[in-house]
């Protein structure tokens, strides 16, 4: 039975030109992966979109058209959470990527001692769980916590800062946490990129009298451009979807000053009266924003 | 090839294993989801042991599921109509019960005609488990609010626990600031940006954040304004300190920096582990809001109840199990009380000898009798469907007021936010 099928398939194949055969082999390799992506990524996206057109509570859903999207335009909490994630995005991504680039530059120096130790040390935060680091940060930045004690003992502060109590200090705390957690991760990408730059280019530049700053801006950054683009898109994407940090570090507080869009989606689905249609609409807006930002970054970064 | 065969073989063995497992069960199994091994799970285990004697064919299987996870799994499974993964009995937070019953009609088994005698439970608690006149849950733990205080600190300032019993908030503030002056210790601590204490005060007046028609009642809620005024005064006079999270709240009275706390009776579980303070604690009722009509010295915070899922294969057996244990066995409550401090809302249990036992940690005070007595006097309120939304908006308003915003404008904002969220 199986043998005859194979025979038939072979006979079928014989009818094609060599070019077509190659293409078919290509498709043969692509199809399993493509099918998986379609069924686990694209199908849910389509279903989420259909869900976002439905209104109602719990499982009493009915078609509501664009009502959810109209409501989003006037939802103060949605606007607030969107504002918050853009604050994180604008503050955190540039700081983190610059820091990662600088650290990668330093650690790429072959004359540096204990190089692999530093590399590991900076990368280790990425191996910690999001939840546990958020909880540790919360206790470190408590009113009588580690950070305030250190700062007061160094006489840098007169009285302790209530990090979790003020809207901006709480946002800054999230930014500090994110930077600590993700800088090392991005640094690894840059380090890998730097390995691919031929050292002779630097040597030539040195002979021509280029300063360290010139070498950074004229050689390193242009050569790393594709990787910088990749990390920017990944960080933007990750920051817009931030959940663990805001949930565990500040729980959206004080007065929703750190509430993220993902946490709002969580609240809409599981804490408040469940409105999955509306939550899906919020999620879909985030998807569109991420898509637009990534597209813009690709356009800006693409030279071809 | 050999490897492939091994994998295939293992898969077959596993599948065979699962099938035999399913076929091997001849007796009925009732699965239960609940949280807290020292409290709810322990109580459930004891109940299962009691029911084993009544109905040996029924096997009770208990799985530990944290409340957040339980709510998440419940919502996801019910909204996807995939109810096979859900258990027969769940423990439900009282403040989320009406919301879940409303969002997922037909998902929960109506216990009204199951033979369970609901009038044997504290009234306010039964009210919380009712939706549209139908009983959906068997009341369990007691969230009757208590005012627990350190009498050694009070004594230093010349007061006794009687001076704090049946008083008004005015008197509490007066005596509290005196205690603070003489001993340097505040009497209360609360988590900044959380409205638990305010909610306790609110329920003691018999009012809530919704009116009779279920409409939000915040902007013109006079009791709420009075409560905020009292709260601010407590903070100003440093009788109440704000901390940032739950752990700091627990350690504030465990370490002795704060000389008392007000919360649901279950907070006793966090007071008694500190052996050095044994004998120094007493409990009493809450202060009442003298300027609010109908205000009492009693309230409630937290608490949960047992629900039967409608998708259960044996809802009658599950209901019977609850009826014979949590709604009918004094013996069960006598077993669980001494070892876990799980105080029930099952009123007949209050007559039990165990409940009349003096508690050594509280200087021989008969705290359980007191709590059962408070529970009977807690004003009934309807938390409503939008309780979590209300809680969040009130918390936000309080945070804004504490950072300087005018009370009325913060409450107006909260009113419109809550109105927007109720659609």
XYZ file of C-alpha atoms in Angstrom:
727
model
C 0.000 0.000 0.000
C 2.649 2.487 1.135
C 5.046 1.330 -1.542
C 2.526 1.843 -4.286
C 1.821 5.375 -3.042
C 5.521 6.170 -3.130
C 5.708 4.743 -6.660
C 2.815 6.897 -7.749
C 4.415 9.950 -6.127
C 7.702 9.217 -7.941
C 5.896 8.839 -11.235
C 4.102 12.098 -10.575
C 7.379 13.820 -9.765
C 9.021 12.567 -12.985
C 6.686 14.801 -14.911
C 8.263 17.949 -13.487
C 11.300 19.889 -14.562
C 14.327 19.961 -12.263
C 13.461 23.521 -11.245
C 9.961 22.577 -10.221
C 11.284 19.571 -8.339
C 13.568 21.815 -6.323
C 10.698 24.114 -5.540
C 8.595 21.185 -4.445
C 11.314 19.972 -2.127
C 11.467 23.478 -0.709
C 7.740 23.536 -0.081
C 7.953 20.090 1.419
C 10.306 21.439 4.093
C 8.392 24.656 4.656
C 4.874 23.244 4.917
C 5.025 21.584 8.370
C 6.403 24.737 9.987
C 4.053 26.956 8.043
C 1.074 24.851 9.051
C 2.061 25.077 12.707
C 2.505 28.841 12.478
C -0.841 29.182 10.747
C -2.712 27.083 13.252
C -1.022 28.436 16.392
C -0.410 32.082 15.395
C -2.541 33.278 12.531
C -5.686 31.338 13.330
C -5.793 32.629 16.948
C -5.163 36.178 15.680
C -8.160 35.898 13.373
C -10.261 34.381 16.158
C -9.162 37.141 18.549
C -10.269 39.697 15.996
C -13.663 38.018 15.653
C -13.927 37.872 19.456
C -13.145 41.580 19.657
C -16.276 42.272 17.603
C -18.427 40.604 20.253
C -19.926 42.223 23.316
C -21.382 40.858 26.539
C -20.450 39.393 29.883
C -18.851 35.976 30.511
C -20.063 33.507 27.929
C -23.203 35.446 26.934
C -21.485 36.862 23.881
C -23.244 38.386 20.903
C -22.109 40.290 17.843
C -21.566 43.951 18.621
C -19.703 45.256 15.588
C -17.199 48.005 16.283
C -18.768 48.881 19.651
C -15.731 47.664 21.595
C -13.372 49.764 19.479
C -15.581 52.838 19.831
C -15.605 52.360 23.582
C -11.804 52.142 23.657
C -11.556 55.712 22.391
C -13.272 57.027 25.519
C -11.978 54.520 28.078
C -9.921 56.517 30.619
C -8.194 53.429 32.032
C -7.165 52.211 28.575
C -5.740 55.637 27.736
C -3.916 55.734 31.039
C -2.410 52.272 30.545
C -1.363 53.146 26.989
C 0.263 56.340 28.271
C 2.110 54.312 30.923
C 3.562 51.774 28.498
C 4.708 54.573 26.197
C 6.433 56.199 29.174
C 8.259 52.904 29.769
C 9.039 52.590 26.070
C 10.410 56.105 25.597
C 12.422 56.121 28.829
C 13.590 52.563 29.002
C 14.402 51.276 25.512
C 16.986 53.967 24.596
C 18.638 53.805 28.027
C 18.837 50.026 27.953
C 20.118 49.712 24.387
C 22.768 52.419 24.847
C 23.909 50.746 28.035
C 23.984 47.352 26.326
C 26.029 48.749 23.457
C 28.540 50.395 25.775
C 28.885 47.241 27.873
C 29.298 45.120 24.747
C 31.999 47.495 23.520
C 33.873 47.260 26.813
C 33.552 43.494 27.100
C 34.638 42.945 23.505
C 38.081 44.272 24.405
C 40.353 41.238 24.277
C 42.833 42.745 26.752
C 40.195 43.018 29.502
C 40.794 40.638 32.408
C 38.005 38.439 33.810
C 36.090 39.118 30.615
C 33.945 35.996 30.756
C 33.153 36.616 34.412
C 31.756 40.062 33.644
C 29.860 38.748 30.637
C 28.220 36.095 32.779
C 27.524 38.524 35.603
C 25.737 40.950 33.292
C 23.803 38.195 31.573
C 22.704 36.421 34.771
C 19.686 38.708 35.487
C 18.090 37.267 32.317
C 18.078 33.847 33.901
C 16.043 35.016 36.900
C 12.291 34.652 36.955
C 10.348 37.816 36.160
C 8.117 37.354 39.164
C 10.858 36.727 41.701
C 12.986 39.670 40.609
C 9.938 41.936 40.741
C 9.201 40.818 44.297
C 12.825 41.300 45.348
C 12.836 44.763 43.786
C 9.711 45.628 45.722
C 11.298 44.746 49.037
C 14.588 46.452 48.098
C 12.795 49.676 47.234
C 10.432 49.637 50.218
C 10.318 52.689 52.460
C 12.675 51.049 54.966
C 14.262 48.844 52.322
C 17.828 48.231 51.193
C 18.098 51.061 48.654
C 16.794 53.806 50.938
C 19.008 52.594 53.793
C 22.121 52.645 51.600
C 21.318 56.071 50.156
C 20.662 57.503 53.621
C 23.833 56.017 55.086
C 25.788 57.610 52.248
C 24.087 60.901 53.138
C 22.661 61.202 49.648
C 19.143 61.429 51.026
C 17.723 63.370 53.938
C 14.649 61.219 54.291
C 13.646 57.970 52.568
C 11.992 58.085 49.142
C 8.605 56.386 49.019
C 9.369 54.693 45.689
C 6.140 52.754 45.444
C 4.034 55.638 46.732
C 4.491 58.319 44.059
C 3.372 57.934 40.431
C 6.684 58.970 38.842
C 8.969 57.228 41.330
C 6.941 54.053 40.774
C 7.293 54.372 36.994
C 11.025 55.001 37.346
C 11.246 51.936 39.550
C 9.692 49.843 36.768
C 12.191 51.324 34.303
C 15.094 50.520 36.641
C 13.822 46.970 37.032
C 13.391 46.454 33.294
C 16.838 47.845 32.570
C 18.454 45.559 35.149
C 16.622 42.537 33.784
C 17.093 43.027 30.038
C 20.380 44.919 29.458
C 22.481 41.776 29.575
C 20.155 40.023 27.164
C 20.578 42.727 24.531
C 24.301 42.950 25.232
C 24.729 39.321 24.137
C 23.271 40.185 20.728
C 25.694 43.088 20.348
C 28.628 40.960 21.490
C 27.751 38.369 18.878
C 27.500 41.132 16.269
C 30.861 42.561 17.277
C 32.513 39.169 16.766
C 31.579 39.438 13.100
C 33.326 42.756 12.564
C 36.770 42.179 11.143
C 39.417 43.522 13.593
C 41.474 44.720 10.650
C 38.888 47.441 9.996
C 39.567 48.827 13.460
C 43.317 48.517 12.920
C 43.072 50.441 9.678
C 40.972 53.121 11.351
C 43.468 53.398 14.197
C 46.321 53.847 11.720
C 44.309 56.565 10.008
C 44.027 58.309 13.374
C 40.360 57.667 14.224
C 39.536 58.269 17.882
C 37.659 55.723 20.038
C 34.470 57.764 19.630
C 34.917 57.890 15.831
C 35.411 54.144 15.749
C 32.208 53.657 17.724
C 30.029 55.959 15.620
C 31.586 55.305 12.216
C 32.400 51.601 12.395
C 30.689 49.778 15.251
C 27.216 51.300 15.048
C 26.878 51.140 11.226
C 28.158 47.567 11.184
C 25.805 46.578 14.000
C 22.808 48.300 12.434
C 20.812 45.133 11.629
C 21.300 43.863 15.170
C 20.412 47.228 16.705
C 17.263 47.123 14.609
C 16.457 43.624 15.828
C 16.954 44.519 19.501
C 14.926 47.719 19.139
C 11.988 45.845 17.660
C 12.210 43.106 20.292
C 12.452 45.600 23.161
C 9.597 47.724 21.835
C 7.481 44.650 21.465
C 8.351 43.403 24.954
C 7.821 46.749 26.665
C 4.396 47.292 25.113
C 3.321 43.910 26.420
C 4.875 44.278 29.890
C 2.878 42.418 32.533
C 4.893 40.582 35.205
C 6.744 43.641 36.470
C 3.757 45.907 36.860
C 1.640 43.127 38.338
C 4.173 42.066 40.950
C 6.191 45.197 41.638
C 3.490 47.835 41.892
C 0.262 45.990 40.981
C -0.601 48.925 38.738
C -0.534 51.359 41.631
C -0.426 54.030 42.972
C -3.757 55.133 41.518
C -3.140 53.213 38.249
C 0.050 55.184 37.551
C 1.946 52.048 36.507
C -0.933 50.022 35.057
C 0.153 48.425 31.780
C -2.089 47.504 28.875
C -1.548 43.774 29.432
C -2.472 44.129 33.064
C -5.611 45.990 32.048
C -6.473 43.102 29.738
C -5.934 40.712 32.661
C -8.193 42.783 34.885
C -10.897 42.950 32.238
C -10.842 39.181 31.785
C -10.228 37.813 35.259
C -10.695 40.428 37.980
C -13.555 42.533 36.739
C -16.836 41.260 35.332
C -15.364 39.195 32.479
C -15.728 40.870 29.088
C -13.559 38.819 26.797
C -14.709 40.667 23.674
C -13.574 43.991 25.035
C -10.324 42.514 26.372
C -9.644 41.075 22.901
C -10.235 44.500 21.370
C -7.634 46.012 23.719
C -5.216 43.211 22.839
C -5.820 43.767 19.146
C -5.015 47.476 19.444
C -1.694 46.566 21.100
C -1.023 44.162 18.224
C -1.665 46.931 15.690
C 0.552 49.397 17.564
C 3.393 46.864 17.729
C 2.987 46.145 14.021
C 3.070 49.851 13.103
C 6.093 50.585 15.293
C 8.013 47.580 13.954
C 7.183 48.584 10.400
C 8.409 52.130 11.044
C 11.614 50.850 12.592
C 12.189 48.524 9.647
C 11.677 51.398 7.204
C 14.064 53.633 9.117
C 16.683 50.911 9.536
C 16.449 49.347 6.107
C 18.997 50.665 3.647
C 18.202 48.551 0.633
C 15.043 3.165 14.249
C 15.553 1.554 17.615
C 15.009 4.899 19.300
C 11.802 5.493 17.397
C 10.507 2.117 18.443
C 11.325 2.839 22.065
C 9.431 6.132 21.914
C 6.462 4.427 20.276
C 6.534 1.692 22.878
C 6.621 4.211 25.726
C 3.695 6.095 24.234
C 1.642 2.931 24.012
C 2.474 2.040 27.592
C 1.447 5.498 28.758
C -1.817 5.437 26.824
C -2.604 2.012 28.157
C -1.813 3.299 31.631
C -4.249 6.179 31.314
C -7.031 3.974 29.978
C -6.692 1.468 32.789
C -6.670 4.327 35.258
C -9.973 5.637 33.936
C -11.538 2.213 33.934
C -10.302 1.305 37.384
C -12.462 3.945 39.062
C -15.658 2.243 40.059
C -16.453 4.460 43.006
C -17.657 8.030 42.562
C -14.985 10.682 42.772
C -15.777 14.235 43.749
C -12.959 16.668 43.038
C -12.551 19.853 45.026
C -10.469 22.927 44.267
C -9.498 25.201 47.115
C -6.515 27.089 48.520
C -4.561 27.372 51.795
C -3.346 23.991 53.151
C -3.590 25.055 56.793
C -7.107 26.299 56.552
C -9.469 25.389 53.715
C -7.700 22.266 52.484
C -7.331 20.977 56.020
C -11.035 21.564 56.677
C -11.932 19.813 53.429
C -9.763 16.813 54.323
C -11.503 16.481 57.668
C -14.884 16.773 55.973
C -13.871 14.040 53.519
C -12.899 11.792 56.423
C -16.310 12.326 58.033
C -18.158 11.652 54.790
C -16.175 8.451 54.246
C -18.107 6.933 57.170
C -21.458 8.104 55.818
C -20.945 7.186 52.192
C -17.878 4.952 51.719
C -18.341 4.722 47.928
C -17.546 8.361 47.452
C -13.976 9.419 47.150
C -13.172 13.100 47.735
C -10.139 14.360 45.837
C -8.725 17.709 46.930
C -6.470 19.816 44.737
C -4.702 22.946 45.899
C -5.447 25.830 43.555
C -4.664 29.431 44.551
C -7.610 31.806 44.317
C -6.202 33.853 41.396
C -5.519 30.647 39.464
C -8.915 29.243 40.313
C -10.666 32.343 38.993
C -8.517 32.345 35.848
C -9.126 28.665 35.104
C -12.810 28.995 35.867
C -13.271 31.967 33.537
C -11.262 30.421 30.714
C -12.893 26.992 30.881
C -16.420 28.320 31.207
C -16.083 30.878 28.436
C -14.651 28.221 26.106
C -17.375 25.751 27.150
C -14.641 23.279 28.059
C -16.010 22.176 31.402
C -14.414 18.697 31.562
C -11.337 20.095 33.256
C -13.326 21.727 36.042
C -13.896 20.051 39.427
C -17.196 19.246 41.151
C -16.796 21.612 44.074
C -14.924 24.895 44.252
C -14.207 27.345 47.014
C -15.359 30.822 46.010
C -14.432 34.221 47.432
C -17.683 35.767 48.615
C -16.914 39.074 46.932
C -16.593 37.373 43.520
C -19.573 35.039 43.821
C -22.308 37.241 42.348
C -20.027 38.272 39.500
C -19.279 34.682 38.514
C -22.890 33.524 38.763
C -23.992 36.440 36.606
C -21.253 36.075 34.021
C -21.670 32.330 33.679
C -25.330 31.495 34.179
C -26.009 27.733 34.370
C -22.399 27.073 35.346
C -23.185 26.740 39.045
C -25.550 24.273 40.658
C -28.553 25.792 42.420
C -28.488 24.525 46.019
C -31.836 26.056 47.091
C -33.710 22.729 47.002
C -30.823 20.499 47.977
C -32.042 20.084 51.560
C -29.319 22.261 53.018
C -30.661 24.343 55.901
C -29.350 27.800 55.147
C -30.982 29.386 58.193
C -28.385 27.648 60.337
C -25.715 29.999 58.974
C -24.995 33.633 59.842
C -27.488 35.767 57.964
C -25.099 38.225 56.338
C -23.085 35.338 54.948
C -26.070 33.537 53.415
C -27.048 36.853 51.815
C -23.653 37.009 50.089
C -24.080 33.561 48.576
C -27.521 34.301 47.128
C -28.111 35.531 43.596
C -31.647 36.332 42.440
C -33.053 34.602 45.508
C -31.271 31.313 44.808
C -28.657 29.818 47.118
C -25.503 29.025 45.213
C -23.055 28.172 47.979
C -22.604 26.623 51.398
C -21.128 29.339 53.638
C -17.789 28.489 55.161
C -15.259 30.650 56.913
C -16.045 33.582 59.079
C -14.814 36.999 58.039
C -16.507 38.833 60.910
C -14.283 41.805 61.608
C -12.428 42.050 64.900
C -10.382 44.739 66.565
C -7.347 42.927 67.987
C -5.273 44.926 70.435
C -2.166 44.581 72.592
C -3.374 45.079 76.166
C 0.164 45.436 77.536
C 0.602 48.561 75.394
C -2.837 49.851 76.363
C -2.024 49.317 80.030
C 1.112 51.436 79.695
C -1.157 54.313 78.633
C -3.674 53.556 81.370
C -6.338 51.831 79.287
C -7.968 48.398 79.224
C -9.680 46.493 76.411
C -13.041 47.544 77.890
C -12.179 51.161 77.091
C -12.120 50.167 73.426
C -15.292 48.059 73.454
C -18.567 49.428 72.081
C -17.016 52.819 71.377
C -17.293 55.327 68.519
C -14.489 56.282 66.136
C -14.302 59.689 67.894
C -13.493 57.933 71.167
C -11.087 55.602 69.372
C -9.201 58.556 67.919
C -9.115 60.344 71.263
C -7.838 57.312 73.175
C -5.651 56.197 70.279
C -3.763 59.483 70.113
C -3.291 59.299 73.860
C -1.812 55.807 73.495
C 0.391 57.038 70.648
C 1.614 59.958 72.789
C 2.399 57.832 75.841
C 3.832 54.716 74.186
C 4.830 55.924 70.715
C 2.852 53.111 69.151
C 0.115 53.445 66.550
C -2.927 51.183 66.919
C -3.536 50.400 63.255
C -1.699 49.778 60.013
C -3.089 49.681 56.500
C -1.694 49.029 53.034
C -1.390 52.272 51.088
C -3.596 52.260 47.997
C -5.791 49.441 49.268
C -9.253 50.035 50.542
C -9.702 47.057 52.910
C -10.043 49.100 56.102
C -12.450 51.519 54.424
C -14.519 48.599 53.210
C -14.689 47.223 56.757
C -15.883 50.615 57.990
C -18.332 50.846 55.101
C -20.002 47.535 55.814
C -20.297 48.401 59.515
C -22.740 51.151 58.478
C -24.850 48.753 56.428
C -24.121 50.741 53.250
C -22.119 49.828 50.180
C -20.873 51.494 47.005
C -24.059 50.707 45.108
C -27.649 51.770 45.769
C -30.726 49.514 45.841
C -30.886 49.447 42.052
C -27.253 48.443 41.774
C -26.205 51.877 40.509
C -22.861 53.251 41.719
C -23.227 55.384 44.816
C -19.925 57.142 45.456
C -20.103 60.868 44.702
C -23.032 61.498 47.056
C -22.273 58.730 49.501
C -22.336 60.542 52.852
C -21.168 57.552 54.948
C -18.187 57.167 52.600
C -17.239 60.832 53.039
C -17.462 60.451 56.799
C -15.270 57.333 56.580
C -12.647 59.168 54.511
C -12.675 61.995 57.046
C -12.088 59.531 59.903
C -9.385 57.750 57.880
C -7.563 61.024 57.258
C -7.771 61.969 60.913
C -6.372 58.561 61.903
C -3.440 59.158 59.557
C -2.855 62.755 60.668
C -2.791 61.807 64.338
C -0.513 58.875 63.498
C -2.879 56.327 65.010
C -2.851 54.636 61.620
C 0.354 54.055 59.645
C 0.445 53.181 55.960
C 2.728 50.477 54.621
C 3.270 49.154 51.136
C 2.318 45.515 51.028
C 0.789 42.566 52.804
C 4.058 41.257 54.303
C 4.817 44.636 55.806
C 1.292 44.740 57.164
C 1.728 41.382 58.929
C 5.149 42.287 60.266
C 3.902 45.668 61.524
C 1.947 44.018 64.349
C 4.059 40.857 64.632
C 7.178 42.938 65.304
C 5.295 45.088 67.799
C 5.726 48.444 66.013
C 1.946 48.661 65.793
C -0.155 47.739 68.834
C -3.249 46.373 67.136
C -5.088 45.605 63.923
C -8.591 45.494 62.491
C -9.479 42.814 59.993
C -11.534 39.696 59.364
C -11.368 37.111 62.166
C -9.014 35.029 60.011
C -6.227 37.502 60.832
C -5.900 35.644 64.170
C -3.946 33.034 62.224
C -1.228 35.659 61.694
C -1.315 36.999 65.254
C -0.846 33.778 67.232
C 2.470 32.577 65.737
C 4.410 35.215 67.709
C 4.924 33.280 70.939
C 6.598 36.164 72.819
C 3.375 38.156 72.669
C 1.259 35.341 74.140
C -1.211 36.634 76.691
C -0.864 40.230 75.542
C -3.575 40.204 72.891
C -7.338 40.615 73.269
C -10.078 41.051 70.735
C -13.067 43.343 70.791
C -15.655 44.775 68.406
C -15.026 47.697 66.063
C -15.622 51.359 66.792
C -18.806 52.639 65.139
C -19.368 55.768 63.069
C -21.475 57.918 65.378
C -22.449 60.387 62.627
C -23.878 57.725 60.340
C -27.403 56.514 60.881
C -27.684 52.783 61.516
C -23.938 52.324 61.988
C -22.923 49.318 64.107
C -19.825 47.964 65.820
C -19.720 44.963 63.488
C -18.476 44.263 60.002
C -16.972 41.650 57.712
C -13.803 41.304 55.652
C -13.087 38.435 53.286
C -14.482 34.965 53.592
C -15.349 32.225 51.162
C -17.987 29.579 50.488
C -18.313 26.187 48.790
C -20.008 25.991 45.396
C -21.090 22.970 43.363
C -20.431 23.157 39.627
C -23.386 22.442 37.367
C -21.152 20.500 34.980
C -20.387 17.995 37.734
C -21.350 14.427 36.882
C -22.809 13.952 40.347
C -24.050 17.323 41.577
C -26.502 15.645 43.992
C -23.702 13.687 45.649
C -21.529 16.795 45.848
C -24.408 18.727 47.416
C -25.125 15.875 49.818
C -21.470 15.783 50.818
C -21.575 19.501 51.692
C -24.926 19.077 53.427
C -23.687 16.246 55.653
C -20.404 17.955 56.551
C -20.148 21.744 56.304
C -23.895 22.238 56.705
C -24.640 19.483 59.191
C -21.689 18.270 61.189
C -20.917 20.015 64.450
C -18.191 17.414 64.852
C -16.370 18.745 61.777
C -16.220 22.261 63.152
C -15.113 20.924 66.546
C -12.207 19.142 64.851
C -10.996 21.963 62.643
C -11.288 24.838 65.081
C -8.570 24.022 67.628
C -5.915 23.056 65.076
C -6.514 25.624 62.354
C -8.544 28.368 64.003
C -11.050 28.065 61.180
C -14.060 29.809 62.627
C -17.256 28.931 60.902
C -20.455 30.760 60.122
C -22.395 27.604 61.036
C -24.336 28.851 64.036
C -25.067 25.511 65.823
C -21.300 25.054 66.124
C -21.235 28.092 68.403
C -22.916 26.072 71.192
C -20.121 23.537 71.049
C -17.792 23.149 74.018
C -14.790 23.745 71.784
C -16.019 27.214 70.886
C -16.394 28.075 74.563
C -12.807 27.223 75.329
C -10.708 30.105 76.630
C -7.800 30.915 74.313
C -4.480 31.101 76.192
C -2.876 33.404 73.630
C -5.622 35.922 74.257
C -5.211 35.788 78.029
C -7.979 33.233 78.440
C -10.544 35.282 76.524
C -13.283 33.154 74.912
C -12.554 34.634 71.509
C -14.518 32.124 69.405
C -17.766 32.741 71.260
C -17.176 36.459 70.814
C -16.576 36.111 67.077
C -19.649 33.934 66.559
C -21.544 36.609 68.451
C -20.140 39.392 66.205
C -20.947 37.372 63.094
C -24.617 37.269 64.029
C -24.673 41.096 64.187
C -22.836 41.976 60.959
C -25.028 44.244 58.778
C -26.103 42.620 55.522
C -24.902 44.291 52.357
C -25.068 43.259 48.739
C -21.531 43.390 47.299
C -22.982 43.370 43.816
C -21.509 42.176 40.573
C -19.112 45.054 40.085
C -17.418 44.746 43.456
C -13.855 44.417 42.128
C -14.314 47.463 39.909
C -15.663 49.396 42.891
C -12.730 48.299 45.042
C -10.193 49.489 42.461
C -11.886 52.837 41.875
C -12.189 53.508 45.614
C -8.517 52.610 46.106
C -7.555 55.027 43.338
C -9.713 57.776 44.836
C -8.176 57.241 48.285
C -4.657 57.420 46.868
C -5.554 60.664 45.110
C -7.132 62.140 48.251
C -4.118 61.190 50.353
C -1.828 62.927 47.877
C -3.787 66.125 48.227
C -6.772 66.008 45.863
C -10.068 67.435 47.087
C -12.432 64.709 48.406
C -15.443 65.652 46.313
C -13.574 65.874 43.018
C -11.831 62.525 43.644
C -15.163 60.888 44.438
C -16.834 62.466 41.387
C -14.052 61.020 39.270
C -14.481 57.613 40.928
C -18.235 57.765 40.335
C -17.825 58.425 36.619
C -15.078 55.772 36.266
C -17.293 53.186 37.933
C -20.310 54.230 35.856
C -18.180 53.824 32.738
C -17.084 50.347 33.810
C -20.641 49.176 34.395
C -22.079 48.640 30.934
